[in-house]
CSV table of N, CA, C and O in Angstrom, one decimal:
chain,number,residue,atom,x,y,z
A,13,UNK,N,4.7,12.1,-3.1
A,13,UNK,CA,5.2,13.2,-2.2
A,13,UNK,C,4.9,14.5,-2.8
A,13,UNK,O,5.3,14.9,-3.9
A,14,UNK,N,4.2,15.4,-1.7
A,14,UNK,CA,4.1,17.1,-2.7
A,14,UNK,C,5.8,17.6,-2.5
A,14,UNK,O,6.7,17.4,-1.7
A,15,UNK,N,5.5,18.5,-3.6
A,15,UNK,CA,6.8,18.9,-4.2
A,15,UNK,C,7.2,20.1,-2.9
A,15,UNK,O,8.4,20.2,-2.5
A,16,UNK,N,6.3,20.8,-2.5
A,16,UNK,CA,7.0,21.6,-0.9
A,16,UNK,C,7.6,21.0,-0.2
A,16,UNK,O,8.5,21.7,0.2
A,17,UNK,N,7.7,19.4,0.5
A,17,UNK,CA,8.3,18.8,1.3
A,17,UNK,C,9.5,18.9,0.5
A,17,UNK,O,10.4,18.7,1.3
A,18,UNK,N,9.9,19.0,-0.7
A,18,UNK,CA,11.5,19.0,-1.4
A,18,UNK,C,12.6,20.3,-0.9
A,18,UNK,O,13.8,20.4,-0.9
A,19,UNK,N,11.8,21.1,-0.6
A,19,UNK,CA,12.5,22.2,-0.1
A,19,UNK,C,12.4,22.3,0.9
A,19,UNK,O,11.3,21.9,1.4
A,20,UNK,N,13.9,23.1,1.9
A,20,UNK,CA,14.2,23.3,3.1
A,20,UNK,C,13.1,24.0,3.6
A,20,UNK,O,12.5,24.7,2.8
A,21,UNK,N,12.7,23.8,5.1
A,21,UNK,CA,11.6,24.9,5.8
A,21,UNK,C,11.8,24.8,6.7
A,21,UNK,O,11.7,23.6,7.2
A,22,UNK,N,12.1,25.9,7.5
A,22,UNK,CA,11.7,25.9,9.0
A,22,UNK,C,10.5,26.7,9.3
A,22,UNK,O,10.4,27.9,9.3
A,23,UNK,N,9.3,25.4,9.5
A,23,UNK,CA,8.2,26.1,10.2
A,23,UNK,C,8.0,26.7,11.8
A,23,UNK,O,8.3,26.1,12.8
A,24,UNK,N,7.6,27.5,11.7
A,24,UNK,CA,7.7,28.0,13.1
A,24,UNK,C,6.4,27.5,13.9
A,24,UNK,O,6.3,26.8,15.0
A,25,UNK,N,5.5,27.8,13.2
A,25,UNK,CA,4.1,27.6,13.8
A,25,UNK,C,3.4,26.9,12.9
A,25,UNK,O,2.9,27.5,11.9
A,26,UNK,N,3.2,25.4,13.3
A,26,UNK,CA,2.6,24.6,12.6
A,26,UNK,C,1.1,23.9,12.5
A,26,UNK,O,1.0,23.1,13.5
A,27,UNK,N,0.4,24.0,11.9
A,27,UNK,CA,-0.6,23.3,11.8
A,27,UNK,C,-1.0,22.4,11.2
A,27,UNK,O,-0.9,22.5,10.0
A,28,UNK,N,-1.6,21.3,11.8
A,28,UNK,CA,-1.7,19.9,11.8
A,28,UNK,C,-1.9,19.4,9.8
A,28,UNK,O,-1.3,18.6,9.0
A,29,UNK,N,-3.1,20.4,9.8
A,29,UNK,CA,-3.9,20.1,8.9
A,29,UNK,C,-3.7,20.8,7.5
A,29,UNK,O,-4.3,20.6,6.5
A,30,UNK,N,-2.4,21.9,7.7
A,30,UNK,CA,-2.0,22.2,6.8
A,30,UNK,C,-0.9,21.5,5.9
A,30,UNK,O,-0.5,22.0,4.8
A,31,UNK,N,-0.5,20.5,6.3
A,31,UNK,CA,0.3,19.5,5.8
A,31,UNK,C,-0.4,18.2,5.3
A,31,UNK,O,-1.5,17.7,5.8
A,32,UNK,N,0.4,17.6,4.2
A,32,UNK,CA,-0.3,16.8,3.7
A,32,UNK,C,0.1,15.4,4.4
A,32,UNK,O,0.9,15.5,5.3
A,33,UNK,N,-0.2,14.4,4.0
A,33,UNK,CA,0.2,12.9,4.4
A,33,UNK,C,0.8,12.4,3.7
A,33,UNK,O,0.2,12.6,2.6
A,34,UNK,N,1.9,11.7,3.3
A,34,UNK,CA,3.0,10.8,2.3
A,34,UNK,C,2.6,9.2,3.2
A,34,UNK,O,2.6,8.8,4.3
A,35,UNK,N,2.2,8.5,1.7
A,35,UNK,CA,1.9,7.6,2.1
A,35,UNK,C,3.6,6.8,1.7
A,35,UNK,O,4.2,6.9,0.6
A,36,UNK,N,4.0,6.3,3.0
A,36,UNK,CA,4.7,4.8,3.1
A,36,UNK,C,4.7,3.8,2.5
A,36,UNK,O,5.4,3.5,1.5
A,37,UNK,N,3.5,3.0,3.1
A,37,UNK,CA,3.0,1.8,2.3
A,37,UNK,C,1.5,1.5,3.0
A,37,UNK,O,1.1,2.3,3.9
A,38,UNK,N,0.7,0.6,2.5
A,38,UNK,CA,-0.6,0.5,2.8
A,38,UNK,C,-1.0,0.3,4.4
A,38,UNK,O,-2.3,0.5,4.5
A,39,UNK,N,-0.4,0.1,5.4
A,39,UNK,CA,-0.2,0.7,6.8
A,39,UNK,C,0.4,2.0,7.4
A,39,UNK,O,0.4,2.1,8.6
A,40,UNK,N,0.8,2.7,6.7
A,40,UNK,CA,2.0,3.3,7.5
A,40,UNK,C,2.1,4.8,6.7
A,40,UNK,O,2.3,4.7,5.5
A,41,UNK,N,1.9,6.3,7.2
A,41,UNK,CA,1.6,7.1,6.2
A,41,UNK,C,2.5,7.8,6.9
A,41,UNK,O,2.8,7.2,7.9
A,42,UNK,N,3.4,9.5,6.7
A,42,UNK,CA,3.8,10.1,7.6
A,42,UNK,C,3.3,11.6,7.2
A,42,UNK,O,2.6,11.8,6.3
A,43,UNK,N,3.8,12.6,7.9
A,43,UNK,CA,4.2,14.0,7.7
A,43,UNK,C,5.8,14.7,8.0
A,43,UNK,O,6.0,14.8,9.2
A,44,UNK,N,6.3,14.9,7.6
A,44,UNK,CA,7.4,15.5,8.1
A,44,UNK,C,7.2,17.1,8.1
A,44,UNK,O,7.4,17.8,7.1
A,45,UNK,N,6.4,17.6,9.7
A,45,UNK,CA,5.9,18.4,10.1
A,45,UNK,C,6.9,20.0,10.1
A,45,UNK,O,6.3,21.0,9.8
A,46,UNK,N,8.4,19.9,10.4
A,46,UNK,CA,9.7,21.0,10.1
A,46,UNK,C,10.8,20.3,10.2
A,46,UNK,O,10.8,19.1,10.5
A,47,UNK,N,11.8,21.1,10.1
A,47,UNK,CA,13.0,21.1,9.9
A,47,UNK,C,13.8,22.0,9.0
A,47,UNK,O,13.6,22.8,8.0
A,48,UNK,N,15.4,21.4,10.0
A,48,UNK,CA,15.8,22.3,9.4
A,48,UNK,C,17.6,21.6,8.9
A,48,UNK,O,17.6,20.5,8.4
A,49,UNK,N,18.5,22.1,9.1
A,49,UNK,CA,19.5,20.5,8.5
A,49,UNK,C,20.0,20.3,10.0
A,49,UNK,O,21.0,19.6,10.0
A,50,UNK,N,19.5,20.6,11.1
A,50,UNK,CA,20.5,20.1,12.3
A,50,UNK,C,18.9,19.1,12.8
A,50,UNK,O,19.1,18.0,13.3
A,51,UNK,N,17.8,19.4,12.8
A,51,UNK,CA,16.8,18.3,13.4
A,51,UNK,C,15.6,18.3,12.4
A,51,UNK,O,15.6,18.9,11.3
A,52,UNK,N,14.6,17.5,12.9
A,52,UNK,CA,13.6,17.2,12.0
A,52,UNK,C,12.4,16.5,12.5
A,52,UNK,O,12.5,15.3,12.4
A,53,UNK,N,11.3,16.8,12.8
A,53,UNK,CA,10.2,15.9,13.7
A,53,UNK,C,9.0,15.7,12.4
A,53,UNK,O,8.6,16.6,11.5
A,54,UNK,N,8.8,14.2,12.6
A,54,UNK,CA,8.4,13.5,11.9
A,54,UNK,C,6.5,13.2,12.4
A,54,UNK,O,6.5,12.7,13.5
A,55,UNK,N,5.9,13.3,12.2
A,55,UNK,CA,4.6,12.8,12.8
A,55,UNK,C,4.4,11.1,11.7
A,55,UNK,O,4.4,11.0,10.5
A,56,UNK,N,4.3,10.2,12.7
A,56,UNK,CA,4.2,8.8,11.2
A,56,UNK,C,2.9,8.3,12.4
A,56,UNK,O,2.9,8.3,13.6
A,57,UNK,N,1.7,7.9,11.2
A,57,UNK,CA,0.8,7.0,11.6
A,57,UNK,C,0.9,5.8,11.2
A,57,UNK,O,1.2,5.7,10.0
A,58,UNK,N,0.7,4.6,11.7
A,58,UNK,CA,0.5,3.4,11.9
A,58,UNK,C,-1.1,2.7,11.7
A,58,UNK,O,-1.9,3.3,12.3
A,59,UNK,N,-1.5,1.8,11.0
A,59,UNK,CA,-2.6,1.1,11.6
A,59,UNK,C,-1.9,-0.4,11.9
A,59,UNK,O,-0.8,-0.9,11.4
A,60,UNK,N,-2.9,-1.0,12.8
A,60,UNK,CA,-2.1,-2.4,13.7
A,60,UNK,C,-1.7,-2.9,12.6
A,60,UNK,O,-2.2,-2.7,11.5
A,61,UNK,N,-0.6,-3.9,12.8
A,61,UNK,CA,0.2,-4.8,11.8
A,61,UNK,C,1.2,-3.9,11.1
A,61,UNK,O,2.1,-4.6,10.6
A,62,UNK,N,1.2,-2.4,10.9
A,62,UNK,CA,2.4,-1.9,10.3
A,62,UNK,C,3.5,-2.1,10.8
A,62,UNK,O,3.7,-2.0,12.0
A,63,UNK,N,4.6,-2.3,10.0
A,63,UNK,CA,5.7,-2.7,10.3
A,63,UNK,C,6.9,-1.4,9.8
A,63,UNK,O,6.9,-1.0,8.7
A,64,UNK,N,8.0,-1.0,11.0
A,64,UNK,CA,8.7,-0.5,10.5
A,64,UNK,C,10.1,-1.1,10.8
A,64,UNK,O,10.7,-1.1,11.8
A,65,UNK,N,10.4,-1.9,9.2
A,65,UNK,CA,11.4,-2.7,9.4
A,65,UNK,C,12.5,-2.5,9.9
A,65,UNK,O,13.0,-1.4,10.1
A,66,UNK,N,13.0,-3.7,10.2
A,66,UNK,CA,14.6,-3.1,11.4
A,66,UNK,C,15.4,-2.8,10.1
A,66,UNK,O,15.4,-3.5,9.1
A,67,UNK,N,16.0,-1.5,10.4
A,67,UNK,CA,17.0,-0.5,9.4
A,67,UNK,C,18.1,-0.3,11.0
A,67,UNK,O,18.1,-0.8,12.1
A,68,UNK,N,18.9,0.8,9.9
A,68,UNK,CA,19.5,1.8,10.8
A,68,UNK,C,20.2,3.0,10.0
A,68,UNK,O,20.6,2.8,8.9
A,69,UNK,N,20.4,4.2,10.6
A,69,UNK,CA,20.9,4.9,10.2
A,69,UNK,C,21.7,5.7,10.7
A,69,UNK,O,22.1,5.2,11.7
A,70,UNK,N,22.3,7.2,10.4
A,70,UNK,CA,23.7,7.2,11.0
A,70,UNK,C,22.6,8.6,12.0
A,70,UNK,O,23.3,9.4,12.6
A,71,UNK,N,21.8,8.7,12.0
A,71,UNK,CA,21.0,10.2,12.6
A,71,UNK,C,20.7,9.8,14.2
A,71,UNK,O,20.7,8.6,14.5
A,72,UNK,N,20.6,10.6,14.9
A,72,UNK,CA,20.0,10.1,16.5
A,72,UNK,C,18.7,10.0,15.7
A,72,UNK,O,18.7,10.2,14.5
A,73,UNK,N,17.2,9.5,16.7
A,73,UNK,CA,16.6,9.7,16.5
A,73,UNK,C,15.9,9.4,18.6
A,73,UNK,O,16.3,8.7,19.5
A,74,UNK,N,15.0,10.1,18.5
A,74,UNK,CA,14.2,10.0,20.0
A,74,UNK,C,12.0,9.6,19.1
A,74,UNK,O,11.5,9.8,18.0
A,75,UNK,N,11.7,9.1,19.9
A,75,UNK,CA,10.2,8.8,19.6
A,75,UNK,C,9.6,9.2,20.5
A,75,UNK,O,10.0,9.2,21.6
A,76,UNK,N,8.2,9.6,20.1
A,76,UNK,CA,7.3,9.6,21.6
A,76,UNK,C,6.0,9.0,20.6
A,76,UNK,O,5.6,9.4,19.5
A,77,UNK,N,5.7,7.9,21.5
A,77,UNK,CA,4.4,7.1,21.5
A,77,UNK,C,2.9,8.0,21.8
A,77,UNK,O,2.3,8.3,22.9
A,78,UNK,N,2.5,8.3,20.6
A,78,UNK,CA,1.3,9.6,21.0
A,78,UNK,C,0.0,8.9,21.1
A,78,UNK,O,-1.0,9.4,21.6
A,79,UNK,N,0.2,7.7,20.7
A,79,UNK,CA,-1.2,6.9,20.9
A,79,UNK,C,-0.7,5.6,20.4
A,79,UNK,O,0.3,5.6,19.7
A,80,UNK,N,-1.3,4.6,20.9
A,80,UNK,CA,-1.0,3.4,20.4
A,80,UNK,C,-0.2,2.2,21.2
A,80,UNK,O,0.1,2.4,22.4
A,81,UNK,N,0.1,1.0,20.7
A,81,UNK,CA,1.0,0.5,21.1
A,81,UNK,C,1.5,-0.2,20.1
A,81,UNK,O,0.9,-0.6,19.1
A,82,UNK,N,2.9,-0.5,20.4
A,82,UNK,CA,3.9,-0.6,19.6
A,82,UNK,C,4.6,-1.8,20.2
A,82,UNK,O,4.1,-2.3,21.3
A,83,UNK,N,5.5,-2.3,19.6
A,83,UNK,CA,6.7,-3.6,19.8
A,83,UNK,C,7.7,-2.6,19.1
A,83,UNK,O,7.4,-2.2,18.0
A,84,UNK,N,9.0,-2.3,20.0
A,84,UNK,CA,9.9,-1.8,19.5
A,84,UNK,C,11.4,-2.6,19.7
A,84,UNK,O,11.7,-3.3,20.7
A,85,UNK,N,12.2,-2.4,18.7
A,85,UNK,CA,13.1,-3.4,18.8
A,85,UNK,C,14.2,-2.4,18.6
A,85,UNK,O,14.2,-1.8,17.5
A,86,UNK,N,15.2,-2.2,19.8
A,86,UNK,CA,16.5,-1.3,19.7
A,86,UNK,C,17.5,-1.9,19.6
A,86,UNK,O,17.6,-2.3,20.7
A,87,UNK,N,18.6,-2.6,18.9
A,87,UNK,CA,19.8,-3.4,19.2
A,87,UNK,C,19.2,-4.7,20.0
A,87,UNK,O,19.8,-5.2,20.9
A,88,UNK,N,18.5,-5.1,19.8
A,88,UNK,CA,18.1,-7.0,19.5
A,88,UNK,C,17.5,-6.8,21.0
A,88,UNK,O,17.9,-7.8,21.6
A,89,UNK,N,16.8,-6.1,21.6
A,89,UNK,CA,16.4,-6.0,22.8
A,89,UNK,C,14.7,-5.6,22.3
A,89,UNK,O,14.6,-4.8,21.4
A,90,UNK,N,13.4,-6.2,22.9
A,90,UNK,CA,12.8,-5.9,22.6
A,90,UNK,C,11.4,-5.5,23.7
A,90,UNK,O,11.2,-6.2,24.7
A,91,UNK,N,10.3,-4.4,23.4
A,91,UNK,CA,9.7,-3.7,24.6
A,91,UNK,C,8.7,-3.4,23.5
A,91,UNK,O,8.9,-3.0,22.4
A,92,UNK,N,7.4,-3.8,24.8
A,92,UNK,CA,5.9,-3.0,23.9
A,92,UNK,C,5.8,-2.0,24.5
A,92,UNK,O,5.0,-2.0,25.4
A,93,UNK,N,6.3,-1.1,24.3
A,93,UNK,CA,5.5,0.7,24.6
A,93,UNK,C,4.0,1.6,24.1
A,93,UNK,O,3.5,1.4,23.0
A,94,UNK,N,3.5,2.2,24.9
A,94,UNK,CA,2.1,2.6,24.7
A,94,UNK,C,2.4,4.1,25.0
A,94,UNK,O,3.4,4.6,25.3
A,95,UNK,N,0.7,4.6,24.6
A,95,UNK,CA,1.1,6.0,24.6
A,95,UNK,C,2.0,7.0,25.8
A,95,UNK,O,2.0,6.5,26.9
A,96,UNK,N,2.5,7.9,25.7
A,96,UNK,CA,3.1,8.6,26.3
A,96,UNK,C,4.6,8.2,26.4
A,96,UNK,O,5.5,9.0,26.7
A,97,UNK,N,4.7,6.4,26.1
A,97,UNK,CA,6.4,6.3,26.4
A,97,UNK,C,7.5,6.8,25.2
A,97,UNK,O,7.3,7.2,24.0
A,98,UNK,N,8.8,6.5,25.8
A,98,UNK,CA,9.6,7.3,24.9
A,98,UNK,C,10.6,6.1,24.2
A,98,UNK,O,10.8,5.1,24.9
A,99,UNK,N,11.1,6.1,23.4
A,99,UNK,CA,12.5,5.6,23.3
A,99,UNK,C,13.6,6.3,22.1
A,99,UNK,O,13.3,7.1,21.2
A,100,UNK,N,15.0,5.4,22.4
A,100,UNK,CA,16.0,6.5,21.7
A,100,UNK,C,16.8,5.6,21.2
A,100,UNK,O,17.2,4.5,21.6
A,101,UNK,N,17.2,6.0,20.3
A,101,UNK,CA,18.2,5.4,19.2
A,101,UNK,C,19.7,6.1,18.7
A,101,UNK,O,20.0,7.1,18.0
A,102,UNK,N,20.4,5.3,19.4
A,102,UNK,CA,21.8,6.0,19.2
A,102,UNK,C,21.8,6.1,17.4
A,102,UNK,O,20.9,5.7,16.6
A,103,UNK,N,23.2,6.8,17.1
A,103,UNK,CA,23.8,6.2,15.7
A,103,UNK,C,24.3,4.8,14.8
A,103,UNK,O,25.3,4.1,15.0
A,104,UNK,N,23.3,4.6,13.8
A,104,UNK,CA,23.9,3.4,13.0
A,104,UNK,C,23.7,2.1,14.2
A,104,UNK,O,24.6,1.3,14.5
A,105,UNK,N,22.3,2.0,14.9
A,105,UNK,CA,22.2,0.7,15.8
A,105,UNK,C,20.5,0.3,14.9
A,105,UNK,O,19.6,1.0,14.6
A,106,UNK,N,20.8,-0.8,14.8
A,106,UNK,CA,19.7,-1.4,14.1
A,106,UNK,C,18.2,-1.5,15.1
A,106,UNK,O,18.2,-2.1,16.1
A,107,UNK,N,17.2,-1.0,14.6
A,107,UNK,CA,16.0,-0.9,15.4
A,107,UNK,C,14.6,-0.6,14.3
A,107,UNK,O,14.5,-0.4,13.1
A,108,UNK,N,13.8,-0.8,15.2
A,108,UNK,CA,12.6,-1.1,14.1
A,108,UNK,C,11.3,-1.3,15.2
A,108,UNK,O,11.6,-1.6,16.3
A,109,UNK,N,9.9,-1.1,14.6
A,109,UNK,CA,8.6,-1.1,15.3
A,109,UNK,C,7.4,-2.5,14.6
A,109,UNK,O,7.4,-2.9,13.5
A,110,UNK,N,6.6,-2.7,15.5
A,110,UNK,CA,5.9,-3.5,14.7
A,110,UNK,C,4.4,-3.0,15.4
A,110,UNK,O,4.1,-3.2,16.5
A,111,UNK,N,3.6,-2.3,14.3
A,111,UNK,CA,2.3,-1.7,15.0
A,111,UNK,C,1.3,-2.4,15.9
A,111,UNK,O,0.5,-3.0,15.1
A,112,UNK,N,0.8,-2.6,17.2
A,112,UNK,CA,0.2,-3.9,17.8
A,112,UNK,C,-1.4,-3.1,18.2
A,112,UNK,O,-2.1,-3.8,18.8
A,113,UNK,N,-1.6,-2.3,18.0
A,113,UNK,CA,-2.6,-1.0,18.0
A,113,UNK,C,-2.5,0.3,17.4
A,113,UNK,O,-1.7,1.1,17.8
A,114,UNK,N,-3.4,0.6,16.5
A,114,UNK,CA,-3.2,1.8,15.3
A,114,UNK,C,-2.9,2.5,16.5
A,114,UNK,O,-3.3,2.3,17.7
A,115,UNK,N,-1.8,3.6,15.6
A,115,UNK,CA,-0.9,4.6,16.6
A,115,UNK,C,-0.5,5.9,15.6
A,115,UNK,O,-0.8,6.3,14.5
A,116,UNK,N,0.3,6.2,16.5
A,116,UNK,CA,0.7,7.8,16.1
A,116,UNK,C,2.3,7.7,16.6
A,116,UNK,O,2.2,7.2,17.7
A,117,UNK,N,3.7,8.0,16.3
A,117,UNK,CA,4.6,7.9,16.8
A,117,UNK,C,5.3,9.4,16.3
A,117,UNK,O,5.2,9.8,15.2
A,118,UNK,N,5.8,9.8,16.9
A,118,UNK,CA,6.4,11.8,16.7
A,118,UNK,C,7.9,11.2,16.7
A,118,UNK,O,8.1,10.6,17.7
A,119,UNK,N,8.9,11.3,15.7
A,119,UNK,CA,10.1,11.3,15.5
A,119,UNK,C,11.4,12.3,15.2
A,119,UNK,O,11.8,12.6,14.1
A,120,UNK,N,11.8,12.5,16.2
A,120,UNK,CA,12.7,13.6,15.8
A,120,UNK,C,14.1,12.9,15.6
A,120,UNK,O,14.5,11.9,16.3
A,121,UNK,N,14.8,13.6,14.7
A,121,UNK,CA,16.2,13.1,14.0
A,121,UNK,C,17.3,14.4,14.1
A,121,UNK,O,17.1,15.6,13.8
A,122,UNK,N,18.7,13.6,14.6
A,122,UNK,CA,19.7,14.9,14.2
A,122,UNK,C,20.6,14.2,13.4
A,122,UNK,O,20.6,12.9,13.4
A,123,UNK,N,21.4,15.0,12.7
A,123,UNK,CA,20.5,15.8,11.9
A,123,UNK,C,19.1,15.2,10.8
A,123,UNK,O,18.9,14.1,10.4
A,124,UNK,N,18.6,16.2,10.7
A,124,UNK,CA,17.7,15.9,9.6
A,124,UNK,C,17.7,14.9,8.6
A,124,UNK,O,18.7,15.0,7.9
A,125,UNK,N,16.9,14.0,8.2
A,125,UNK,CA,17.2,12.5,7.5
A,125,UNK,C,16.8,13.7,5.6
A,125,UNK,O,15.8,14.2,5.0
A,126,UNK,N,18.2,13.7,5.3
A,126,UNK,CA,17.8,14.2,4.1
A,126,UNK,C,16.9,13.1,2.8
A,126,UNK,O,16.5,13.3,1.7
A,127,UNK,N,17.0,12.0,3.4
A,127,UNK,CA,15.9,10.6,2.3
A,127,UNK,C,14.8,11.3,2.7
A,127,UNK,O,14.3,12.0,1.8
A,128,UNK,N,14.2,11.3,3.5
A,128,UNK,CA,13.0,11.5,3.8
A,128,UNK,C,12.3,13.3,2.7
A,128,UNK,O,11.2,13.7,2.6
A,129,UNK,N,13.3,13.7,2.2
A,129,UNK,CA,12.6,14.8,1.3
A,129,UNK,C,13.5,14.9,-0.2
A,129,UNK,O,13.5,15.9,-0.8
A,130,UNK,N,14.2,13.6,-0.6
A,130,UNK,CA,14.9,13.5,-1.9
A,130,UNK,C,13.7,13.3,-2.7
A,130,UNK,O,12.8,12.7,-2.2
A,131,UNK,N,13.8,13.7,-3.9
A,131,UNK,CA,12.3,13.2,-4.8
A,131,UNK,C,12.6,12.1,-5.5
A,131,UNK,O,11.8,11.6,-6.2
């Protein structure tokens, strides 16, 4: 992880390419594009077969499917979503994705998932 993502930022005006990629694991890479401590949008790429295991945490979180398709699993209910669909995740409800077409998924969190920039 580069060491700027450790510090608070609120970007105003962002560009794509000026951020770097944090790799996940050997599927699964993200950006965490701004934020600030009340939200936080995530850009995470996927190639097919990535898995984002079922967790949960105590933050909302909303997704938008920017490309791809997905198997998403919200509270033991499960739906393949493709680009453009949405889904939402209350607090502390167990949910998770399983990549079924490399994809693109935009994640916004309130507040801000402070793991996501601890070093």
């Amino acid at each position: 992880m580069n060491s700027f993502v450790h510090t608070v930022f609120e970007k105003t005006l962002v560009e794509d390419n000026e951020l770097p990629w944090e790799v996940v694991n050997d599927k699964i890479r993200r950006k965490i594009m701004s934020y600030s401590k009340e939200i936080m949008l995530v850009k995470v790429a996927f190639e097919k077969g990535g898995i984002g295991t079922i967790h949960k945490h105590p933050h909302l979180q909303i997704s938008y499917i920017a490309s791809g398709v997905f198997e998403i699993t919200i509270n033991n209910e499960t739906k393949t979503l493709k680009e453009g669909d949405v889904y939402f995740v209350p607090s502390d409800v167990l949910h998770g994705a399983v990549c079924m077409e490399d994809g693109v998924l935009i994640d916004v969190f309130n507040p801000m998932r402070e793991d996501f920039i601890q070093p």
